[in-house]
Coordinates of C-alpha atoms in Angstrom, one line a residue:
Chain A
M1 CA 78.7 166.1 175.6
E2 CA 82.4 166.9 175.3
P3 CA 83.5 170.2 176.7
R4 CA 83.7 173.2 174.5
P5 CA 87.1 174.0 173.1
R6 CA 88.6 177.4 173.8
S7 CA 88.1 178.4 170.2
F8 CA 84.3 178.2 170.9
Y9 CA 84.5 181.2 173.3
V10 CA 86.7 183.2 171.0
L11 CA 84.4 182.6 168.1
S12 CA 81.3 183.3 170.2
A13 CA 82.7 186.7 171.1
F14 CA 83.5 187.3 167.4
F15 CA 79.9 186.4 166.4
G16 CA 78.6 188.6 169.1
L17 CA 80.6 191.5 167.8
F18 CA 79.4 190.8 164.3
V19 CA 75.7 190.9 165.3
L20 CA 76.4 194.1 167.2
F21 CA 78.0 195.5 164.0
L22 CA 74.9 194.4 162.0
Y23 CA 72.3 195.8 164.4
G24 CA 74.1 198.5 166.3
P25 CA 73.6 201.3 163.8
T26 CA 70.0 200.5 163.4
I27 CA 69.4 200.5 167.1
T28 CA 71.2 203.8 167.4
I29 CA 69.0 205.6 165.0
G30 CA 66.1 203.9 166.8
I31 CA 67.1 205.6 170.0
L32 CA 67.9 208.9 168.3
S33 CA 64.5 209.1 166.6
F34 CA 63.2 209.8 170.0
Q35 CA 65.3 213.0 170.2
G36 CA 63.8 216.0 171.8
P37 CA 62.5 218.8 169.5
S38 CA 65.8 220.7 169.8
G39 CA 68.0 217.7 169.3
G40 CA 70.3 217.0 166.4
L41 CA 71.5 214.1 164.3
T42 CA 74.0 212.8 166.9
F43 CA 74.1 212.2 170.6
P44 CA 73.6 213.7 173.2
M45 CA 69.8 213.3 173.5
R46 CA 68.2 216.6 174.2
G47 CA 65.2 215.2 176.0
V48 CA 62.9 212.4 174.8
S49 CA 59.9 213.0 172.6
L50 CA 57.8 211.8 169.8
H51 CA 58.3 215.1 168.0
W52 CA 60.0 213.6 165.0
F53 CA 57.4 210.9 164.6
A54 CA 54.7 213.5 164.7
D55 CA 56.6 215.4 162.0
L56 CA 56.2 212.5 159.7
F57 CA 52.5 213.3 159.5
Q58 CA 53.1 216.9 158.4
E59 CA 53.6 217.1 154.7
Q60 CA 55.6 220.3 154.7
A61 CA 58.3 218.6 156.8
V62 CA 58.8 215.4 154.8
G63 CA 56.9 215.6 151.5
D64 CA 54.7 212.8 150.3
I65 CA 56.1 209.9 152.2
W66 CA 52.7 208.3 152.9
G67 CA 51.9 208.3 149.2
A68 CA 55.4 206.8 148.6
F69 CA 54.7 204.2 151.3
R70 CA 51.4 203.2 149.7
R71 CA 53.1 202.9 146.3
S72 CA 55.9 200.8 147.7
F73 CA 53.5 198.6 149.5
A74 CA 51.4 198.0 146.5
L75 CA 54.4 197.4 144.3
G76 CA 55.8 195.0 146.9
L77 CA 52.6 193.0 146.8
I78 CA 52.5 192.9 143.0
V79 CA 56.2 191.9 142.8
M80 CA 55.7 189.3 145.5
V81 CA 52.8 187.5 143.7
T82 CA 54.4 187.7 140.3
T83 CA 57.7 186.4 141.7
V84 CA 56.1 183.4 143.4
V85 CA 54.1 182.4 140.3
I86 CA 56.9 182.9 137.8
S87 CA 59.5 181.3 140.0
V88 CA 57.4 178.2 140.6
M89 CA 56.6 177.8 137.0
A90 CA 60.2 178.2 136.0
G91 CA 61.4 175.9 138.8
L92 CA 59.0 173.2 137.4
A93 CA 60.3 173.9 133.9
F94 CA 63.9 173.5 134.9
R95 CA 63.2 170.0 136.2
K96 CA 62.5 168.9 132.7
R97 CA 65.8 170.0 131.2
F98 CA 64.1 171.5 128.1
A99 CA 66.1 172.8 125.2
G100 CA 67.5 176.2 125.9
S101 CA 67.4 175.7 129.7
G102 CA 71.1 176.4 130.0
V103 CA 70.8 179.7 128.3
L104 CA 67.8 180.7 130.4
F105 CA 69.7 179.8 133.5
Y106 CA 72.7 181.9 132.7
L107 CA 70.3 184.8 131.8
A108 CA 68.8 184.6 135.2
I109 CA 72.3 184.6 136.8
A110 CA 73.2 187.5 134.6
S111 CA 70.1 189.3 135.8
L112 CA 71.3 188.9 139.4
V113 CA 74.9 190.1 138.9
I114 CA 74.4 192.8 136.4
P115 CA 75.0 196.3 137.9
S116 CA 71.6 197.6 138.8
I117 CA 72.2 200.9 137.2
L118 CA 72.3 199.3 133.8
I119 CA 68.8 197.9 134.2
S120 CA 67.6 201.3 135.4
L121 CA 69.3 203.2 132.5
G122 CA 68.4 200.6 129.8
V123 CA 64.7 200.3 130.8
G124 CA 64.5 204.1 131.1
L125 CA 66.0 204.5 127.6
I126 CA 63.7 201.9 126.0
F127 CA 60.6 203.5 127.5
S128 CA 61.6 207.0 126.4
Q129 CA 62.5 205.9 122.9
L130 CA 59.3 204.0 122.5
G131 CA 57.4 207.0 123.8
L132 CA 56.0 205.0 126.7
K133 CA 55.4 206.7 130.0
I134 CA 57.6 205.4 132.8
H135 CA 55.6 204.4 135.8
W136 CA 56.4 202.5 138.9
A137 CA 53.8 199.8 138.1
T138 CA 55.1 199.2 134.6
S139 CA 58.8 200.0 134.0
G140 CA 59.4 199.9 137.8
L141 CA 57.7 196.5 138.2
G142 CA 59.7 195.0 135.3
S143 CA 63.0 196.3 136.6
Q144 CA 62.4 195.0 140.1
L145 CA 61.4 191.6 138.7
T146 CA 64.9 191.3 137.2
W147 CA 66.2 191.4 140.8
T148 CA 63.6 189.3 142.6
L149 CA 63.1 186.5 140.0
P150 CA 66.7 185.2 140.1
F151 CA 66.4 184.9 143.9
G152 CA 63.1 183.1 143.5
L153 CA 64.5 180.8 140.9
L154 CA 67.6 180.0 143.0
I155 CA 65.3 179.1 145.9
M156 CA 63.3 176.9 143.7
F157 CA 66.4 175.1 142.5
A158 CA 67.4 174.5 146.1
V159 CA 63.9 173.2 146.9
F160 CA 63.6 170.9 143.9
N161 CA 67.2 169.5 144.4
R162 CA 66.0 168.2 147.7
F163 CA 62.5 167.2 146.6
D164 CA 61.7 163.5 147.0
K165 CA 60.4 162.4 143.6
S166 CA 58.7 159.3 145.0
Y167 CA 55.8 161.5 146.2
E168 CA 55.0 162.5 142.7
E169 CA 55.5 158.9 141.4
A170 CA 53.1 157.7 144.1
A171 CA 50.5 160.3 143.0
R172 CA 50.9 159.3 139.3
D173 CA 50.6 155.7 140.1
Q174 CA 47.4 156.4 141.9
G175 CA 46.1 158.0 138.7
A176 CA 46.6 161.7 139.4
T177 CA 47.0 163.9 136.3
A178 CA 50.0 166.1 135.9
W179 CA 48.1 169.2 137.2
Q180 CA 46.6 167.2 140.1
T181 CA 50.1 166.1 141.1
I182 CA 51.3 169.6 141.2
R183 CA 48.2 171.1 142.8
Y184 CA 47.7 168.5 145.6
V185 CA 51.2 167.0 146.1
V186 CA 54.0 169.2 145.0
L187 CA 52.6 172.6 146.0
P188 CA 51.6 171.6 149.5
I189 CA 55.0 170.1 150.1
I190 CA 56.9 173.1 148.9
A191 CA 54.6 175.6 150.5
P192 CA 57.0 176.8 153.2
S193 CA 59.7 177.5 150.6
L194 CA 57.1 179.5 148.6
L195 CA 56.7 181.7 151.7
G196 CA 60.4 182.2 151.5
V197 CA 60.2 183.2 147.9
A198 CA 57.3 185.6 148.7
L199 CA 59.4 187.1 151.5
F200 CA 62.2 187.8 149.1
G201 CA 59.8 189.2 146.5
F202 CA 58.2 191.6 148.9
T203 CA 61.1 192.8 150.9
L204 CA 63.5 193.1 148.0
S205 CA 60.9 195.2 146.1
Y206 CA 60.0 197.3 149.1
D207 CA 63.6 198.3 149.7
E208 CA 64.8 198.3 146.0
F209 CA 66.5 201.5 145.0
A210 CA 69.0 201.3 142.1
R211 CA 66.8 199.5 139.6
T212 CA 63.8 201.8 140.4
L213 CA 65.7 205.0 140.3
L214 CA 65.2 205.8 136.6
T215 CA 62.1 203.6 136.1
A216 CA 59.7 204.8 138.8
G217 CA 58.5 207.9 136.9
S218 CA 57.1 211.0 138.6
Y219 CA 55.7 209.2 141.6
N220 CA 58.5 208.0 143.9
T221 CA 58.6 204.8 145.8
L222 CA 59.6 204.9 149.5
P223 CA 63.3 204.2 149.1
L224 CA 63.6 206.9 146.4
E225 CA 61.7 209.3 148.7
I226 CA 64.0 208.6 151.6
F227 CA 67.0 209.0 149.5
G228 CA 65.7 212.4 148.3
M229 CA 65.3 213.3 151.9
T230 CA 69.0 212.6 152.7
T231 CA 70.1 215.5 150.6
N232 CA 67.8 218.1 152.1
V233 CA 66.5 217.0 155.4
T234 CA 69.0 217.5 158.3
T235 CA 66.8 216.7 161.3
P236 CA 66.1 213.4 163.2
V237 CA 62.8 213.1 161.2
I238 CA 64.8 210.9 158.8
Y239 CA 65.7 208.6 161.7
A240 CA 62.1 208.5 162.7
L241 CA 61.2 207.4 159.2
G242 CA 64.0 205.0 159.1
T243 CA 62.9 203.5 162.4
L244 CA 59.3 203.1 161.3
T245 CA 60.2 201.5 158.0
T246 CA 62.7 199.1 159.6
L247 CA 60.0 198.1 162.2
F248 CA 57.6 197.6 159.3
S249 CA 60.2 195.3 157.6
F250 CA 60.8 193.4 160.9
A251 CA 57.0 192.9 161.2
I252 CA 56.8 191.5 157.7
I253 CA 59.8 189.2 158.2
G254 CA 58.4 188.1 161.6
S255 CA 55.0 187.3 160.2
F256 CA 56.6 185.2 157.4
I257 CA 58.8 183.3 159.8
A258 CA 55.8 182.8 162.2
T259 CA 53.7 181.4 159.4
V260 CA 56.4 178.9 158.4
L261 CA 56.8 177.8 162.0
I262 CA 53.0 177.3 162.3
I263 CA 52.9 175.2 159.1
Q264 CA 55.8 173.1 160.3
R265 CA 54.2 172.5 163.6
R266 CA 50.9 171.5 162.0
R267 CA 52.8 169.1 159.8
A268 CA 54.5 167.6 162.8
R269 CA 51.2 167.2 164.5
L270 CA 49.0 166.0 161.6
G271 CA 51.7 164.4 159.5
S272 CA 51.5 160.8 158.3
D273 CA 53.0 157.9 160.3
A274 CA 53.7 156.0 157.1
G275 CA 56.9 154.1 157.2
K276 CA 57.4 154.5 160.9
G277 CA 56.4 151.0 161.7
V278 CA 53.2 151.8 163.6
Chain B
M1 CA 46.8 169.0 155.7
T2 CA 49.1 166.9 153.5
E3 CA 47.1 163.8 154.4
T4 CA 43.7 165.1 153.4
L5 CA 45.1 166.6 150.2
T6 CA 46.7 163.4 149.2
D7 CA 43.4 161.6 149.9
R8 CA 41.6 164.1 147.8
A9 CA 44.1 163.7 145.1
I10 CA 43.5 160.0 145.1
S11 CA 39.8 160.0 145.3
G12 CA 39.5 162.9 142.9
A13 CA 41.4 161.2 140.1
P14 CA 40.1 157.7 139.7
G15 CA 40.9 157.8 136.0
D16 CA 43.1 155.3 134.3
V17 CA 46.8 155.2 135.0
A18 CA 47.7 155.2 131.4
A19 CA 46.4 158.8 131.1
A20 CA 49.2 159.9 133.4
R21 CA 51.9 158.1 131.5
P22 CA 52.9 160.5 128.8
A23 CA 54.0 163.1 131.3
R24 CA 56.4 160.7 132.7
R25 CA 58.4 160.0 129.6
G26 CA 60.9 162.7 130.3
A27 CA 62.8 164.1 127.3
G28 CA 61.4 164.6 123.8
I29 CA 59.2 167.2 122.2
G30 CA 56.5 166.9 124.8
A31 CA 58.7 167.7 127.7
N32 CA 60.3 170.5 125.7
V33 CA 56.9 172.2 125.0
G34 CA 55.8 171.8 128.6
G35 CA 59.1 173.2 129.8
W36 CA 58.9 176.1 127.4
L37 CA 55.4 177.0 128.5
Q38 CA 56.4 176.9 132.1
A39 CA 59.5 178.9 131.5
A40 CA 57.8 181.4 129.2
P41 CA 56.9 184.0 131.8
L42 CA 60.5 184.1 133.2
T43 CA 61.9 184.2 129.6
L44 CA 59.6 187.1 128.6
V45 CA 60.5 189.2 131.7
L46 CA 64.2 188.6 131.2
L47 CA 64.0 189.4 127.5
A48 CA 62.0 192.6 128.0
F49 CA 63.8 193.9 131.1
L50 CA 67.3 192.5 130.9
V51 CA 68.2 191.6 127.3
A52 CA 66.4 194.5 125.6
P53 CA 67.8 197.1 128.0
I54 CA 71.3 195.9 127.5
A55 CA 70.9 195.9 123.7
M56 CA 69.5 199.4 124.0
I57 CA 72.5 200.5 126.1
V58 CA 74.9 199.0 123.6
T59 CA 73.1 200.8 120.8
V60 CA 72.9 204.2 122.5
S61 CA 76.5 204.0 123.4
F62 CA 77.2 204.6 119.7
W63 CA 74.8 207.6 119.5
R64 CA 75.6 211.2 119.8
A65 CA 74.3 213.7 122.3
T66 CA 73.5 217.4 122.1
E67 CA 72.7 219.4 125.1
F68 CA 69.0 218.7 124.8
S69 CA 68.6 215.4 123.0
I70 CA 70.2 212.2 121.9
I71 CA 70.7 211.5 118.2
P72 CA 70.9 208.0 116.6
A73 CA 74.3 207.7 114.9
F74 CA 77.2 205.2 114.7
S75 CA 80.1 206.9 116.2
F76 CA 82.9 205.8 118.5
E77 CA 83.3 209.2 120.1
N78 CA 81.8 208.2 123.4
Y79 CA 84.3 205.4 123.7
E80 CA 87.2 207.5 122.4
F81 CA 86.3 210.1 125.0
L82 CA 86.0 207.5 127.7
F83 CA 89.3 205.7 127.0
G84 CA 91.1 209.0 126.3
S85 CA 90.4 210.4 129.8
D86 CA 92.5 209.9 132.9
V87 CA 89.4 210.1 135.0
T88 CA 88.2 206.8 133.6
Y89 CA 91.3 204.9 134.6
R90 CA 91.3 206.4 138.1
V91 CA 87.7 205.6 138.6
F92 CA 88.1 202.0 137.4
F93 CA 91.1 201.7 139.7
A94 CA 89.0 203.0 142.6
T95 CA 86.2 200.5 141.7
F96 CA 88.6 197.6 141.8
K97 CA 90.1 198.9 145.0
Y98 CA 86.7 199.0 146.7
A99 CA 85.9 195.6 145.4
S100 CA 89.1 193.9 146.5
I101 CA 89.2 195.4 150.0
T102 CA 85.5 194.7 150.6
W103 CA 86.0 191.1 149.2
A104 CA 88.9 190.4 151.6
V105 CA 87.1 191.8 154.6
T106 CA 83.7 190.1 153.9
L107 CA 85.5 186.8 153.2
A108 CA 87.4 186.9 156.5
I109 CA 84.3 187.9 158.5
G110 CA 81.9 185.7 156.6
F111 CA 84.0 182.6 156.8
T112 CA 84.5 183.0 160.5
V113 CA 80.8 183.5 161.2
A114 CA 79.8 180.6 159.0
Y115 CA 82.4 178.4 160.5
F116 CA 81.1 179.2 164.0
L117 CA 77.5 178.6 163.0
A118 CA 78.2 175.4 161.2
F119 CA 80.7 173.7 163.5
H120 CA 80.4 175.2 166.9
I121 CA 76.6 175.4 167.4
R122 CA 75.3 172.0 168.3
S123 CA 71.5 172.4 168.3
Q124 CA 69.9 172.8 165.0
T125 CA 67.2 175.1 166.3
M126 CA 69.9 177.4 167.7
Q127 CA 71.7 177.2 164.3
I128 CA 68.7 178.3 162.4
A129 CA 67.9 181.1 164.9
L130 CA 71.4 182.5 164.7
F131 CA 71.5 182.2 161.0
L132 CA 68.2 184.1 160.7
L133 CA 69.7 186.7 163.0
C134 CA 72.5 187.2 160.5
T135 CA 70.2 187.3 157.5
I136 CA 67.3 189.5 158.7
P137 CA 69.1 192.8 157.9
F138 CA 69.3 191.7 154.3
W139 CA 65.5 192.2 154.1
T140 CA 65.6 195.8 155.4
S141 CA 66.4 199.0 153.5
N142 CA 70.0 199.5 152.4
I143 CA 69.5 203.3 152.4
I144 CA 68.4 203.3 156.0
R145 CA 71.3 201.1 157.0
M146 CA 73.7 203.6 155.4
I147 CA 72.0 206.5 157.1
S148 CA 72.3 204.8 160.4
W149 CA 76.1 205.1 160.3
I150 CA 75.9 208.9 160.5
P151 CA 75.5 209.1 164.3
F152 CA 78.4 206.7 164.7
L153 CA 80.9 208.2 162.3
G154 CA 80.0 211.8 162.2
R155 CA 82.4 214.5 163.5
N156 CA 80.6 214.5 166.8
G157 CA 79.5 210.9 166.5
I158 CA 79.8 208.1 168.9
A159 CA 83.2 206.9 167.6
N160 CA 84.9 210.2 167.9
Q161 CA 83.3 211.0 171.3
T162 CA 84.4 207.7 172.7
L163 CA 87.9 208.0 171.4
I164 CA 88.2 211.5 172.8
D165 CA 86.8 210.3 176.2
W166 CA 89.3 207.5 176.3
G167 CA 92.1 210.0 175.5
V168 CA 93.2 208.2 172.4
I169 CA 92.8 211.3 170.3
D170 CA 92.4 215.1 171.0
Q171 CA 90.8 216.1 167.8
P172 CA 87.8 214.4 166.2
L173 CA 89.0 212.2 163.3
E174 CA 87.8 213.7 160.0
W175 CA 88.2 210.5 157.9
L176 CA 85.5 208.5 159.7
L177 CA 82.6 209.7 157.7
Y178 CA 82.6 210.8 154.0
S179 CA 85.8 208.9 153.1
D180 CA 87.0 205.6 151.6
F181 CA 86.9 204.2 155.1
A182 CA 83.2 204.9 155.4
V183 CA 82.5 203.6 151.9
I184 CA 84.2 200.3 152.6
L185 CA 82.7 200.0 156.1
A186 CA 79.2 200.4 154.6
F187 CA 80.0 197.8 151.9
V188 CA 81.1 195.3 154.5
H189 CA 78.0 196.1 156.6
L190 CA 75.7 195.7 153.7
Y191 CA 77.2 192.7 151.9
T192 CA 78.9 190.4 154.4
L193 CA 75.6 188.4 154.5
F194 CA 76.1 187.5 150.8
M195 CA 79.3 185.7 151.9
V196 CA 77.9 184.2 155.1
V197 CA 75.0 182.5 153.4
P198 CA 76.7 180.5 150.6
V199 CA 79.7 179.6 152.8
F200 CA 77.4 178.4 155.6
N201 CA 75.4 176.5 153.0
T202 CA 78.4 174.5 151.7
M203 CA 79.8 174.0 155.2
M204 CA 76.6 172.4 156.4
R205 CA 76.9 169.8 153.6
I206 CA 80.4 168.7 154.7
D207 CA 80.2 165.1 155.9
K208 CA 81.0 165.3 159.6
S209 CA 82.8 161.9 159.5
L210 CA 85.5 163.6 157.4
L211 CA 86.3 165.8 160.3
E212 CA 86.3 162.8 162.6
A213 CA 88.6 161.0 160.2
A214 CA 91.0 164.0 160.2
R215 CA 91.0 164.1 164.0
D216 CA 91.5 160.3 164.3
N217 CA 94.5 160.6 162.1
G218 CA 96.0 163.2 164.4
A219 CA 95.2 166.5 162.6
S220 CA 95.0 169.5 164.9
G221 CA 92.0 171.8 164.7
L222 CA 93.9 174.2 162.5
Q223 CA 95.1 171.5 160.2
T224 CA 91.5 170.2 159.8
L225 CA 90.4 173.7 159.0
V226 CA 93.0 174.4 156.4
H227 CA 93.3 171.0 154.8
V228 CA 89.7 169.6 155.1
I229 CA 87.1 172.4 155.6
L230 CA 88.6 175.1 153.5
P231 CA 89.0 173.1 150.3
L232 CA 85.5 171.7 150.7
T233 CA 84.1 175.2 151.3
K234 CA 85.6 176.7 148.1
P235 CA 82.4 176.6 146.0
G236 CA 80.5 178.6 148.7
I237 CA 83.4 181.1 148.9
M238 CA 83.3 181.5 145.1
I239 CA 79.5 182.1 145.0
G240 CA 79.9 184.6 147.9
T241 CA 82.7 186.2 146.0
I242 CA 80.7 186.6 142.8
F243 CA 77.9 188.3 144.8
V244 CA 80.1 190.7 146.8
V245 CA 82.4 191.6 143.9
T246 CA 79.5 192.3 141.4
L247 CA 77.5 194.2 144.0
V248 CA 80.4 196.4 144.9
M249 CA 81.5 197.0 141.3
G250 CA 78.0 197.9 140.2
D251 CA 77.3 200.2 143.2
F252 CA 76.8 203.9 142.9
I253 CA 74.7 204.9 145.8
T254 CA 76.8 203.7 148.7
V255 CA 79.9 205.5 147.3
R256 CA 77.9 208.6 146.7
F257 CA 76.2 208.6 150.1
M258 CA 79.1 207.4 152.4
S259 CA 81.7 209.6 150.7
G260 CA 79.5 212.6 150.7
S261 CA 80.0 212.8 146.9
Q262 CA 83.7 213.2 147.4
K263 CA 84.8 209.8 145.9
A264 CA 83.9 208.2 142.7
N265 CA 83.6 204.7 141.2
V266 CA 82.3 203.6 137.8
G267 CA 78.7 203.5 138.9
R268 CA 78.9 207.1 140.0
L269 CA 80.4 208.1 136.7
I270 CA 77.4 206.6 134.9
S271 CA 74.9 208.1 137.3
N272 CA 76.5 211.6 136.9
D273 CA 76.2 211.3 133.2
I274 CA 72.6 210.3 133.5
G275 CA 72.1 213.3 135.8
L276 CA 73.5 215.5 133.0
L277 CA 71.2 213.7 130.5
Q278 CA 74.4 212.6 128.7
Y279 CA 72.8 209.2 127.9
P280 CA 75.2 208.0 125.1
S281 CA 78.2 208.7 127.3
A282 CA 76.6 207.0 130.3
A283 CA 75.7 204.0 128.0
A284 CA 79.3 203.7 126.8
T285 CA 80.6 203.7 130.4
A286 CA 77.9 201.2 131.3
V287 CA 79.0 198.9 128.4
V288 CA 82.6 199.0 129.6
L289 CA 81.5 198.3 133.2
L290 CA 79.4 195.4 132.1
C291 CA 82.2 193.8 130.1
T292 CA 84.5 194.2 133.1
V293 CA 82.0 192.6 135.5
L294 CA 81.4 189.7 133.0
I295 CA 85.1 189.1 132.6
V296 CA 85.5 189.0 136.4
I297 CA 82.6 186.6 136.7
G298 CA 83.8 184.5 133.8
I299 CA 87.1 184.0 135.7
L300 CA 85.3 183.2 139.0
L301 CA 82.9 180.7 137.3
R302 CA 85.8 178.6 136.2
F303 CA 86.2 177.6 139.8
V304 CA 82.6 176.6 140.5
N305 CA 79.5 175.0 139.0
I306 CA 76.7 177.1 140.5
R307 CA 73.8 174.8 139.7
K308 CA 75.4 171.9 141.5
E309 CA 75.9 174.0 144.6
L310 CA 72.3 174.9 145.4

């Protein structure tokens, strides 16, 4: 291997600083959430305690955050499943270049770049004018899908652009029906990418704020609840909540990544040796 | 796994080959219907929660409002009021200011980080690991990430304490938190990933032999960067730009939180009107914002074909 140029070390340092910039603040509130009972929102630490984490379990200190967490979790799962199913179907559809596919594609892009507050406002207005009750599982769900579906669709585009069509042709030549080809050939091959779509679906929903703001109804999701806290809570309890929900996100991300790694390893172990001249 | 499934697919479908033929014929009515059916759920969601809401906003922007309710009408008074007010122009200017500064900073950081990952990291495993390290924060809460700047930037925060300890300043700096500086810092913190990912993606597809060719012909590292890598990375930069610019232009929460409600952009103008239940006025502002964003994207899209770049 040739020696590293000097620019490598400069860029490494830059990259290190960037990662510090990304994670530093999160780590700081992680530390500060262990503030002593008399400690404030900034350093110095006045002792170390679990006081603020304990506060999270007292309703008078923080309101209904556990209810909000349950709602966010449930909504995240619903959005995740819906996003995966709809994205895969749409991804398959776009391979056929059906009439109107161009318009639909640009609609999906528009959905991604439209300012979130417009979705929030528009959906809220429609529901109120139609006399429907806004609720996180109806208007909230729909609004969040306008954010997660374009991501799912873009991932599916990336997946199918790299998809080797000869697998499908082989399946068809062996007499598989269209559904069998999808079920037993296409889906298993793209499974790891579907996990990626699922990860986007869940986490983007779980953290979604702007599109849910006017569409969640009287029961808040967790981000809305946290935002409400920023205006009236001035103790490190908000850091404790931030630390917990960030750890929760990390756990979700970690389990998705681990699953993908396991699938890949299984494939490497059990995969076919066809075409390798064995 | 794949093997057994393939086996099952084969043994499970001994039917005649001809049965599978029609599906293969590509275009035509059959493919259209199949495509439409598969695209139907996406279409329905987008119609109900994207097209209809925008239509509703456009409609309501012509309505009138009293203190208590909104009244269907066809009047331009919301727009007249909007365009007749200095505040509108100042706020739109502020929005463009946030967008352009954030864009410049995220591009500089994003390009450098992507360049490092794509061309200086040699092992693919390491590349993926570091790339994930950069993208993980994207999947965590933006609100928490904003809150986490308080202990850094506050009056008695880490930044001020450190600067005082070093003797750089005597008084805590007041402009660190609740200022334009804080707003842009938070934007950069939240949205640089949207620049890193597409730029990295296009860089990874640059044929390495082009770089060798440049070097063999005597180009310096900088010349290769400027004349080979930069032009080939343009599509990624454009996609990142679209993300960053639209996210910043549509934002209202970062500006509100990081400026301590002292600064305004268009999004805040809308959300304030919503808070006051002035929906027609909010809708009119939203329509103007939407048109502005679409014009900006329209200009940017002239430089890139998104579908080809995925």
